[in-house]
Short mmCIF file of C-alpha atoms in Angstrom, two decimals:
data_model
loop_
_atom_site.label_atom_id
_atom_site.label_comp_id
_atom_site.label_asym_id
_atom_site.label_seq_id
_atom_site.Cartn_x
_atom_site.Cartn_y
_atom_site.Cartn_z
CA MET H 11 18.88 167.18 93.54
CA LYS H 12 20.61 169.28 90.89
CA ARG H 13 23.62 169.59 93.18
CA HIS H 14 24.02 165.79 93.47
CA THR H 15 23.65 165.38 89.69
CA PHE H 16 26.40 167.93 89.12
CA HIS H 17 28.81 166.13 91.41
CA PHE H 18 28.13 162.78 89.76
CA THR H 19 28.66 164.22 86.26
CA PHE H 20 31.92 165.87 87.34
CA PHE H 21 33.22 162.57 88.73
CA ILE H 22 32.43 160.68 85.48
CA VAL H 23 34.14 163.30 83.34
CA LEU H 24 37.23 163.30 85.55
CA LEU H 25 37.46 159.48 85.37
CA LEU H 26 37.19 159.48 81.57
CA LEU H 27 39.91 162.11 81.23
CA THR H 28 42.23 160.05 83.46
CA LEU H 29 41.71 156.90 81.40
CA ILE H 30 42.27 158.75 78.13
CA LYS H 31 45.50 160.26 79.49
CA VAL H 32 46.83 156.87 80.64
CA ASP H 33 46.04 155.25 77.31
CA ALA H 34 47.64 158.11 75.37
CA SER H 35 50.84 157.91 77.45
CA ALA H 36 51.22 154.08 77.13
CA ASP H 37 54.16 153.02 74.93
CA PRO H 38 53.37 150.95 71.85
CA VAL H 39 54.51 147.33 71.79
CA PRO H 40 58.08 147.29 70.42
CA TYR H 41 58.82 145.27 67.31
CA PHE H 42 62.06 143.82 68.67
CA THR H 43 63.93 143.40 71.99
CA TYR H 44 67.35 141.96 72.89
CA SER H 45 68.58 139.70 75.69
CA LEU H 46 71.58 137.61 76.81
CA ASP H 47 71.11 133.99 77.78
CA LYS H 48 73.57 134.52 80.69
CA THR H 49 75.03 137.55 82.41
CA SER H 50 78.10 135.94 84.05
CA VAL H 51 80.68 133.95 82.08
CA SER H 52 84.18 132.49 82.42
CA SER H 53 86.92 131.56 79.96
CA GLY H 54 85.66 129.02 77.44
CA ASP H 55 81.96 129.65 78.12
CA PHE H 56 79.43 130.31 75.33
CA ILE H 57 77.05 133.28 75.44
CA LYS H 58 74.16 134.16 73.11
CA VAL H 59 72.76 137.53 72.02
CA GLN H 60 69.09 136.83 71.31
CA LEU H 61 66.78 138.85 69.04
CA ASN H 62 63.16 138.57 70.20
CA ALA H 63 60.20 139.59 68.00
CA ASN H 64 56.79 140.71 69.29
CA GLN H 65 53.52 140.28 67.41
CA THR H 66 52.36 143.60 65.98
CA ALA H 67 49.65 144.76 63.59
CA ASP H 68 52.13 145.33 60.76
CA THR H 69 54.51 142.34 60.59
CA ALA H 70 58.11 143.03 59.65
CA ALA H 71 59.05 141.39 56.36
CA GLY H 72 62.70 142.49 56.32
CA PHE H 73 65.32 144.14 58.54
CA ARG H 74 69.06 144.64 59.05
CA MET H 75 70.79 143.54 62.25
CA THR H 76 74.19 144.86 63.45
CA ILE H 77 76.22 143.40 66.31
CA ASP H 78 79.42 144.96 67.67
CA TYR H 79 81.31 143.28 70.54
CA ASP H 80 84.35 143.50 72.81
CA ALA H 81 86.96 141.61 70.79
CA ALA H 82 89.28 141.30 73.81
CA ALA H 83 86.69 139.20 75.63
CA PHE H 84 84.61 137.49 72.91
CA SER H 85 85.05 135.68 69.63
CA PHE H 86 82.14 135.12 67.23
CA VAL H 87 81.15 131.50 66.62
CA ARG H 88 77.93 131.29 64.56
CA THR H 89 74.30 132.39 64.15
CA GLU H 90 71.27 130.29 65.06
CA THR H 91 67.80 130.91 63.59
CA SER H 92 64.37 129.62 64.55
CA ALA H 93 62.06 127.72 62.20
CA GLN H 94 60.29 131.02 61.42
CA ILE H 95 63.36 132.18 59.49
CA LYS H 96 63.26 130.03 56.37
CA SER H 97 66.38 128.78 54.67
CA GLY H 98 67.81 131.32 52.24
CA THR H 99 66.12 134.33 53.82
CA MET H 100 68.96 135.34 56.22
CA TYR H 101 72.44 136.46 55.12
CA THR H 102 75.26 137.15 57.61
CA ASN H 103 78.66 138.77 57.10
CA SER H 104 80.87 137.77 60.04
CA THR H 105 84.27 138.66 58.58
CA GLY H 106 84.60 141.79 60.69
CA ASN H 107 83.45 143.58 63.76
CA PRO H 108 80.59 144.56 63.73
CA ILE H 109 78.72 141.56 62.33
CA ARG H 110 75.88 142.36 59.92
CA SER H 111 72.85 140.19 59.09
CA VAL H 112 70.05 140.96 56.61
CA TYR H 113 66.64 139.28 56.59
CA VAL H 114 64.17 139.30 53.66
CA CYS H 115 61.15 137.03 53.96
CA ASN H 116 60.05 134.59 51.28
CA VAL H 117 58.14 136.70 48.75
CA ASP H 118 56.43 133.65 47.16
CA ARG H 119 53.77 133.86 49.85
CA PRO H 120 50.92 136.36 49.81
CA THR H 121 51.83 137.73 53.24
CA ALA H 122 54.88 137.95 55.46
CA PRO H 123 55.19 135.18 58.06
CA GLU H 124 54.49 136.30 61.60
CA LEU H 125 57.57 136.55 63.78
CA SER H 126 57.42 135.99 67.56
CA GLY H 127 59.74 134.93 70.34
CA ASN H 128 63.44 134.25 69.85
CA ILE H 129 63.97 134.32 66.10
CA LEU H 130 67.73 134.89 65.86
CA SER H 131 70.78 134.32 68.11
CA PHE H 132 74.42 135.35 67.75
CA VAL H 133 76.70 132.88 69.56
CA PHE H 134 79.99 134.06 71.09
CA GLN H 135 82.69 132.30 73.14
CA VAL H 136 84.68 133.86 75.97
CA LYS H 137 88.37 133.91 75.07
CA ASP H 138 91.03 132.22 77.20
CA GLY H 139 92.70 134.88 79.27
CA ALA H 140 89.82 137.34 78.81
CA PRO H 141 90.22 140.23 81.29
CA ALA H 142 87.94 139.98 84.27
CA GLY H 143 85.22 142.58 84.56
CA LYS H 144 82.40 143.88 82.37
CA ALA H 145 82.33 143.20 78.64
CA ASN H 146 79.81 144.82 76.28
CA ILE H 147 77.93 143.64 73.21
CA GLY H 148 75.94 146.19 71.21
CA ALA H 149 72.81 145.24 69.22
CA HIS H 150 71.15 147.52 66.64
CA ILE H 151 68.31 146.79 64.24
CA ASP H 152 67.12 149.18 61.52
CA ASP H 153 65.84 149.30 57.93
CA VAL H 154 62.70 147.48 59.01
CA CYS H 155 60.01 147.22 56.32
CA ASN H 156 56.68 145.46 55.88
CA TYR H 157 55.55 143.12 53.11
CA ASP H 158 54.61 146.06 50.89
CA SER H 159 58.22 147.35 51.10
CA LYS H 160 57.10 150.24 53.27
CA ARG H 161 59.79 151.36 55.71
CA LEU H 162 58.61 151.15 59.29
CA ASP H 163 59.67 153.63 61.91
CA VAL H 164 61.60 151.03 63.87
CA SER H 165 65.18 151.44 65.11
CA VAL H 166 66.16 149.65 68.28
CA HIS H 167 69.64 149.98 69.77
CA GLN H 168 70.78 148.47 73.08
CA THR H 169 74.08 147.73 74.81
CA LEU H 170 74.18 144.41 76.66
CA THR H 171 76.70 143.76 79.43
CA ALA H 172 78.14 140.46 80.71
CA ALA H 173 80.43 139.98 83.70
CA VAL H 174 83.59 138.03 82.85
CA GLN H 175 84.88 136.06 85.82
CA PRO H 176 88.60 135.56 86.55
CA PRO H 177 90.16 132.60 84.72
CA LYS H 178 89.52 129.25 86.33
CA GLU H 179 92.51 127.47 87.79
CA ALA H 180 93.50 124.21 86.17
CA PRO H 181 92.48 121.16 88.24
CA SER H 182 95.23 119.95 90.54
CA ASP H 183 97.16 116.75 89.86
CA GLU H 184 97.86 116.28 93.58
CA ALA H 185 96.63 112.92 94.93
CA SER H 186 97.25 112.94 98.68
CA LEU H 187 95.30 113.07 101.92
CA PHE H 188 94.94 116.22 103.97
CA SER H 189 93.61 114.38 107.02
CA LEU H 190 92.83 110.81 108.12
CA GLN H 191 91.23 110.06 111.47
CA PRO H 192 89.63 106.78 112.67
CA TYR H 193 86.50 106.98 114.81
CA GLN H 194 87.94 104.24 117.09
CA GLY H 195 91.53 103.88 118.23
CA ARG H 196 94.53 105.81 116.97
CA LEU H 197 96.87 105.41 114.03
CA GLU H 198 100.39 104.15 114.51
CA PRO H 199 102.42 106.08 113.40
CA PRO H 200 100.45 109.36 113.62
CA PHE H 201 99.00 110.55 110.31
CA SER H 202 101.21 112.35 107.81
CA PRO H 203 100.41 112.97 104.11
CA ASP H 204 103.73 111.38 103.16
CA VAL H 205 103.19 108.16 105.17
CA TYR H 206 101.16 105.55 103.30
CA LYS H 207 101.03 102.57 105.73
CA TYR H 208 99.50 102.55 109.24
CA ASN H 209 98.56 100.13 112.01
CA LEU H 210 95.42 100.43 114.11
CA TYR H 211 94.34 98.36 117.17
CA VAL H 212 90.68 97.96 118.19
CA GLU H 213 88.90 95.87 120.81
CA SER H 214 87.48 92.46 119.97
CA ASN H 215 83.89 93.77 120.18
CA VAL H 216 84.51 96.26 117.34
CA ASN H 217 83.34 94.63 114.10
CA SER H 218 83.47 97.68 111.82
CA ILE H 219 85.36 100.95 111.66
CA GLU H 220 84.97 104.22 109.77
CA PHE H 221 87.35 107.06 109.00
CA SER H 222 87.12 110.81 108.55
CA ALA H 223 89.26 111.56 105.47
CA ALA H 224 89.82 114.65 103.30
CA ALA H 225 91.91 115.02 100.14
CA GLN H 226 94.07 117.97 99.20
CA ASP H 227 93.38 120.43 96.34
CA GLY H 228 89.88 119.25 95.50
CA GLY H 229 90.67 115.54 95.21
CA THR H 230 88.30 112.74 96.19
CA VAL H 231 88.67 109.86 98.69
CA ARG H 232 87.23 106.35 98.50
CA ILE H 233 87.62 103.81 101.35
CA ASN H 234 87.18 100.23 100.18
CA ARG H 235 85.59 98.72 103.31
CA LYS H 236 84.57 99.26 106.92
CA THR H 237 83.73 95.76 108.18
CA LEU H 238 86.48 93.83 109.98
CA PHE H 239 87.46 90.19 109.92
CA LYS H 240 86.89 87.98 112.96
CA ALA H 241 88.42 88.70 116.36
CA GLY H 242 92.13 87.94 116.67
CA THR H 243 92.85 88.71 112.98
CA GLU H 244 94.00 91.71 111.00
CA THR H 245 92.07 93.53 108.25
CA PRO H 246 93.72 95.68 105.54
CA ILE H 247 91.70 98.79 104.65
CA VAL H 248 92.66 100.95 101.63
CA ALA H 249 91.87 104.66 101.26
CA THR H 250 92.28 105.61 97.57
CA VAL H 251 92.80 109.30 96.74
CA THR H 252 92.05 110.58 93.21
CA SER H 253 93.39 113.96 92.10
CA ALA H 254 91.06 116.74 90.93
CA ASP H 255 92.16 116.26 87.32
CA LYS H 256 91.35 112.51 87.60
CA LYS H 257 94.84 111.58 86.36
CA ALA H 258 96.62 110.48 89.56
CA LYS H 259 95.77 108.02 92.35
CA THR H 260 97.41 107.19 95.70
CA ASP H 261 96.61 104.39 98.16
CA TYR H 262 96.88 104.67 101.94
CA VAL H 263 96.79 101.23 103.66
CA ILE H 264 95.58 100.87 107.26
CA THR H 265 96.07 97.43 108.82
CA VAL H 266 93.48 97.04 111.57
CA PHE H 267 94.33 94.53 114.32
CA ARG H 268 91.20 93.28 116.03
CA GLY H 269 91.78 92.00 119.58
CA GLU H 270 91.10 88.41 120.60
CA ASN H 271 87.91 87.48 122.41
CA PRO H 272 88.24 87.26 126.25
CA VAL H 273 88.89 83.65 127.39
CA PRO H 274 87.72 82.64 130.91
CA ILE H 275 90.42 80.54 132.65
CA SER H 276 89.88 78.64 135.93
CA ASP H 277 93.20 76.81 136.14
CA ALA H 278 95.63 79.07 137.98
CA ALA H 279 98.54 76.83 136.94
CA SER H 280 97.98 77.83 133.31
CA GLY H 281 99.41 81.25 134.03
CA LYS H 282 96.60 82.99 132.09
CA PRO H 283 94.25 85.70 133.40
CA GLU H 284 91.58 84.78 135.90
CA SER H 285 88.07 83.82 134.87
CA GLY H 286 86.14 86.62 133.14
CA LYS H 287 89.20 88.76 132.42
CA SER H 288 90.50 89.60 128.98
CA ALA H 289 93.93 88.67 127.73
CA LYS H 290 94.33 92.08 126.08
CA PRO H 291 97.74 93.60 126.79
CA LYS H 292 98.03 96.87 128.64
CA ASP H 293 99.61 98.57 125.64
CA PRO H 294 98.26 97.05 122.40
CA TYR H 295 100.88 98.79 120.29
CA GLN H 296 103.70 97.17 122.29
CA SER H 297 101.94 93.86 121.74
CA LEU H 298 101.88 94.48 118.00
CA LYS H 299 105.60 95.28 118.02
CA ALA H 300 106.27 92.11 120.07
CA LYS H 301 104.31 90.02 117.57
CA LYS H 302 106.28 91.56 114.74
CA THR H 303 109.59 90.83 116.50
CA GLU H 304 108.50 87.24 117.18
CA LYS H 305 107.60 86.74 113.51
CA GLU H 306 110.99 88.07 112.42
CA ALA H 307 112.81 85.78 114.89
CA LYS H 308 110.80 82.77 113.71
CA LYS H 309 111.65 83.59 110.12
CA ALA H 310 115.34 83.88 111.03
CA ARG H 311 115.27 80.45 112.74
CA GLN H 312 113.72 78.90 109.66
CA THR H 313 116.53 80.20 107.50
CA GLU H 314 119.31 78.77 109.81
CA PRO H 315 120.86 75.33 108.84
CA ALA H 316 119.12 72.55 110.76
CA GLY H 317 121.27 69.99 112.62
CA GLU H 318 120.40 66.83 114.46
CA TYR H 319 122.78 67.42 117.31
CA ALA H 320 124.24 70.45 119.00
CA THR H 321 128.01 70.59 119.28
CA ALA H 322 130.17 72.08 122.01
CA THR H 323 133.90 72.67 122.26
CA ALA H 324 135.52 71.20 125.35
CA GLU H 325 137.99 73.33 127.19
CA PRO H 326 141.64 72.16 127.33
CA GLY H 327 142.27 69.58 130.06
CA GLN H 328 138.69 68.36 130.13
CA GLU H 329 138.89 65.69 127.39
CA GLU H 330 140.14 62.93 129.77
CA GLN H 331 137.43 63.77 132.33
CA GLN H 332 134.76 63.59 129.65
CA ALA H 333 136.15 60.22 128.46
CA VAL H 334 135.96 58.78 132.00
CA GLN H 335 132.41 60.04 132.45
CA ALA H 336 131.47 58.48 129.10
CA SER H 337 132.97 55.15 130.17
CA VAL H 338 130.80 54.91 133.27
CA GLN H 339 127.57 56.19 131.85
CA GLN H 340 124.44 54.15 132.32
CA PRO H 341 123.01 51.97 129.55
CA SER H 342 120.59 53.66 127.23
CA TYR H 343 118.07 52.50 124.70
CA SER H 344 117.71 53.47 121.05
CA ASN H 345 114.52 54.30 119.24
CA ARG H 346 114.30 50.66 118.01
CA ALA H 347 114.24 49.34 121.63
CA ASP H 348 117.64 47.60 121.19
CA ARG H 349 119.60 47.01 124.37
CA ASN H 350 123.19 48.25 124.46
CA ILE H 351 125.83 46.51 126.57
CA TYR H 352 128.72 48.53 127.92
CA ILE H 353 132.05 47.11 129.25
CA ILE H 354 133.31 49.24 132.09
CA GLY H 355 137.04 49.60 132.80
CA ASN H 356 138.04 46.81 130.30
CA GLN H 357 136.68 44.17 132.75
CA MET H 358 134.48 41.14 131.94
CA PRO H 359 130.94 41.56 133.12
CA THR H 360 129.84 39.59 136.22
CA PHE H 361 127.16 37.57 134.45
CA PHE H 362 129.79 36.21 131.98
CA ILE H 363 131.88 34.94 134.90
CA GLY H 364 128.84 33.21 136.39
CA MET H 365 128.02 31.61 133.06
CA LEU H 366 131.59 30.24 132.71
CA THR H 367 131.59 28.94 136.27
CA THR H 368 128.30 27.13 135.69
CA ALA H 369 129.58 25.58 132.49
CA LEU H 370 132.73 24.28 134.25
CA CYS H 371 130.65 22.78 137.04
CA LEU H 372 128.42 20.98 134.55
CA MET H 373 131.40 19.56 132.68
CA LEU H 374 132.95 18.39 135.95
CA GLY H 375 129.72 16.70 136.99
CA ILE H 376 129.45 14.87 133.67
CA LEU H 377 133.01 13.58 133.95
CA LEU H 378 132.42 12.34 137.50
CA THR H 379 129.29 10.51 136.37
CA PHE H 380 131.11 8.60 133.67
CA TYR H 381 133.95 7.84 136.01
CA LEU H 382 131.73 6.38 138.69
CA ARG H 383 129.96 4.05 136.20
CA ILE H 384 133.19 2.24 135.15
CA PRO H 385 133.29 -1.25 136.93
CA PRO H 386 136.42 -2.22 138.83
CA LYS H 387 138.82 -4.77 137.29
CA LYS H 388 139.15 -8.24 138.88
#
């Protein structure tokens, strides 16, 4: 029994000694700590050195803060204080490097205000052309005293490090496509960044089309539409490229030709495809070129002077032959249905001769009648 009691007592004593040793070796809560709001910066970025206060039994009523920094990488901008630091209680001298700030609490109160969290920040900006790599900012606080003007044994120094990234390249002013590929059909001519107009043929059953497009140097691409007009028509589609600096724009125009709907034809004399077959040409791009050539020819004909009759130059020696043929040509009719009478070979027409003969016969008959009625003389 005594042996078990001895072991139990030894275990309790050992446990108590361990706890006392751990408690004695624990560090006291620091009055102040430092931190950076970011550890990686680039040219033009802002970075803050923050002073953080912890709640302690004896509140700090005054202190002096010193900040030294890498002048090749940073430039000082300003200080920022929390609401716990009352107006008129913080003084900062930022004319040199290091920067010095002194805090003395408002003595009109019976006790010093409790400080906790981020109470003070020093704001820096990364210089243009700052060398890439690590840049240091040193923070040191000393001359800490309580409300009774008793100096506290507080002196905290720490070197903070930020990584400065290489300078950012200026956004590009290039507004051009790197690639342009339709999901149906193929572009005519093939894509090139320096070509801004294209033709594209699709079947009549395709009512919408999409493109895979990418801009150069970080630019953006916007395609205005994907639906097509009805079959047998053409649809202009515009791909607008905006440069990375948002200052330049370029338009690429794709004219999409949508094929005509298949037309069933039963009349073989029409010369069109048989029933159920499509009238689509074997090579749609040749068809497009043919249409273009036909349009140009039509336009040329419209610009030529219009004449009512076509003229031809007769070869020498043919004038007399043409005159003879004209003299024996058949009667023709005008648009007003008037009948034209032609005299052939300078001769009197046959019906005129008959009319004259008839008239002579009538006159002769009349004369004979009067003659026969005259009585004979006695």
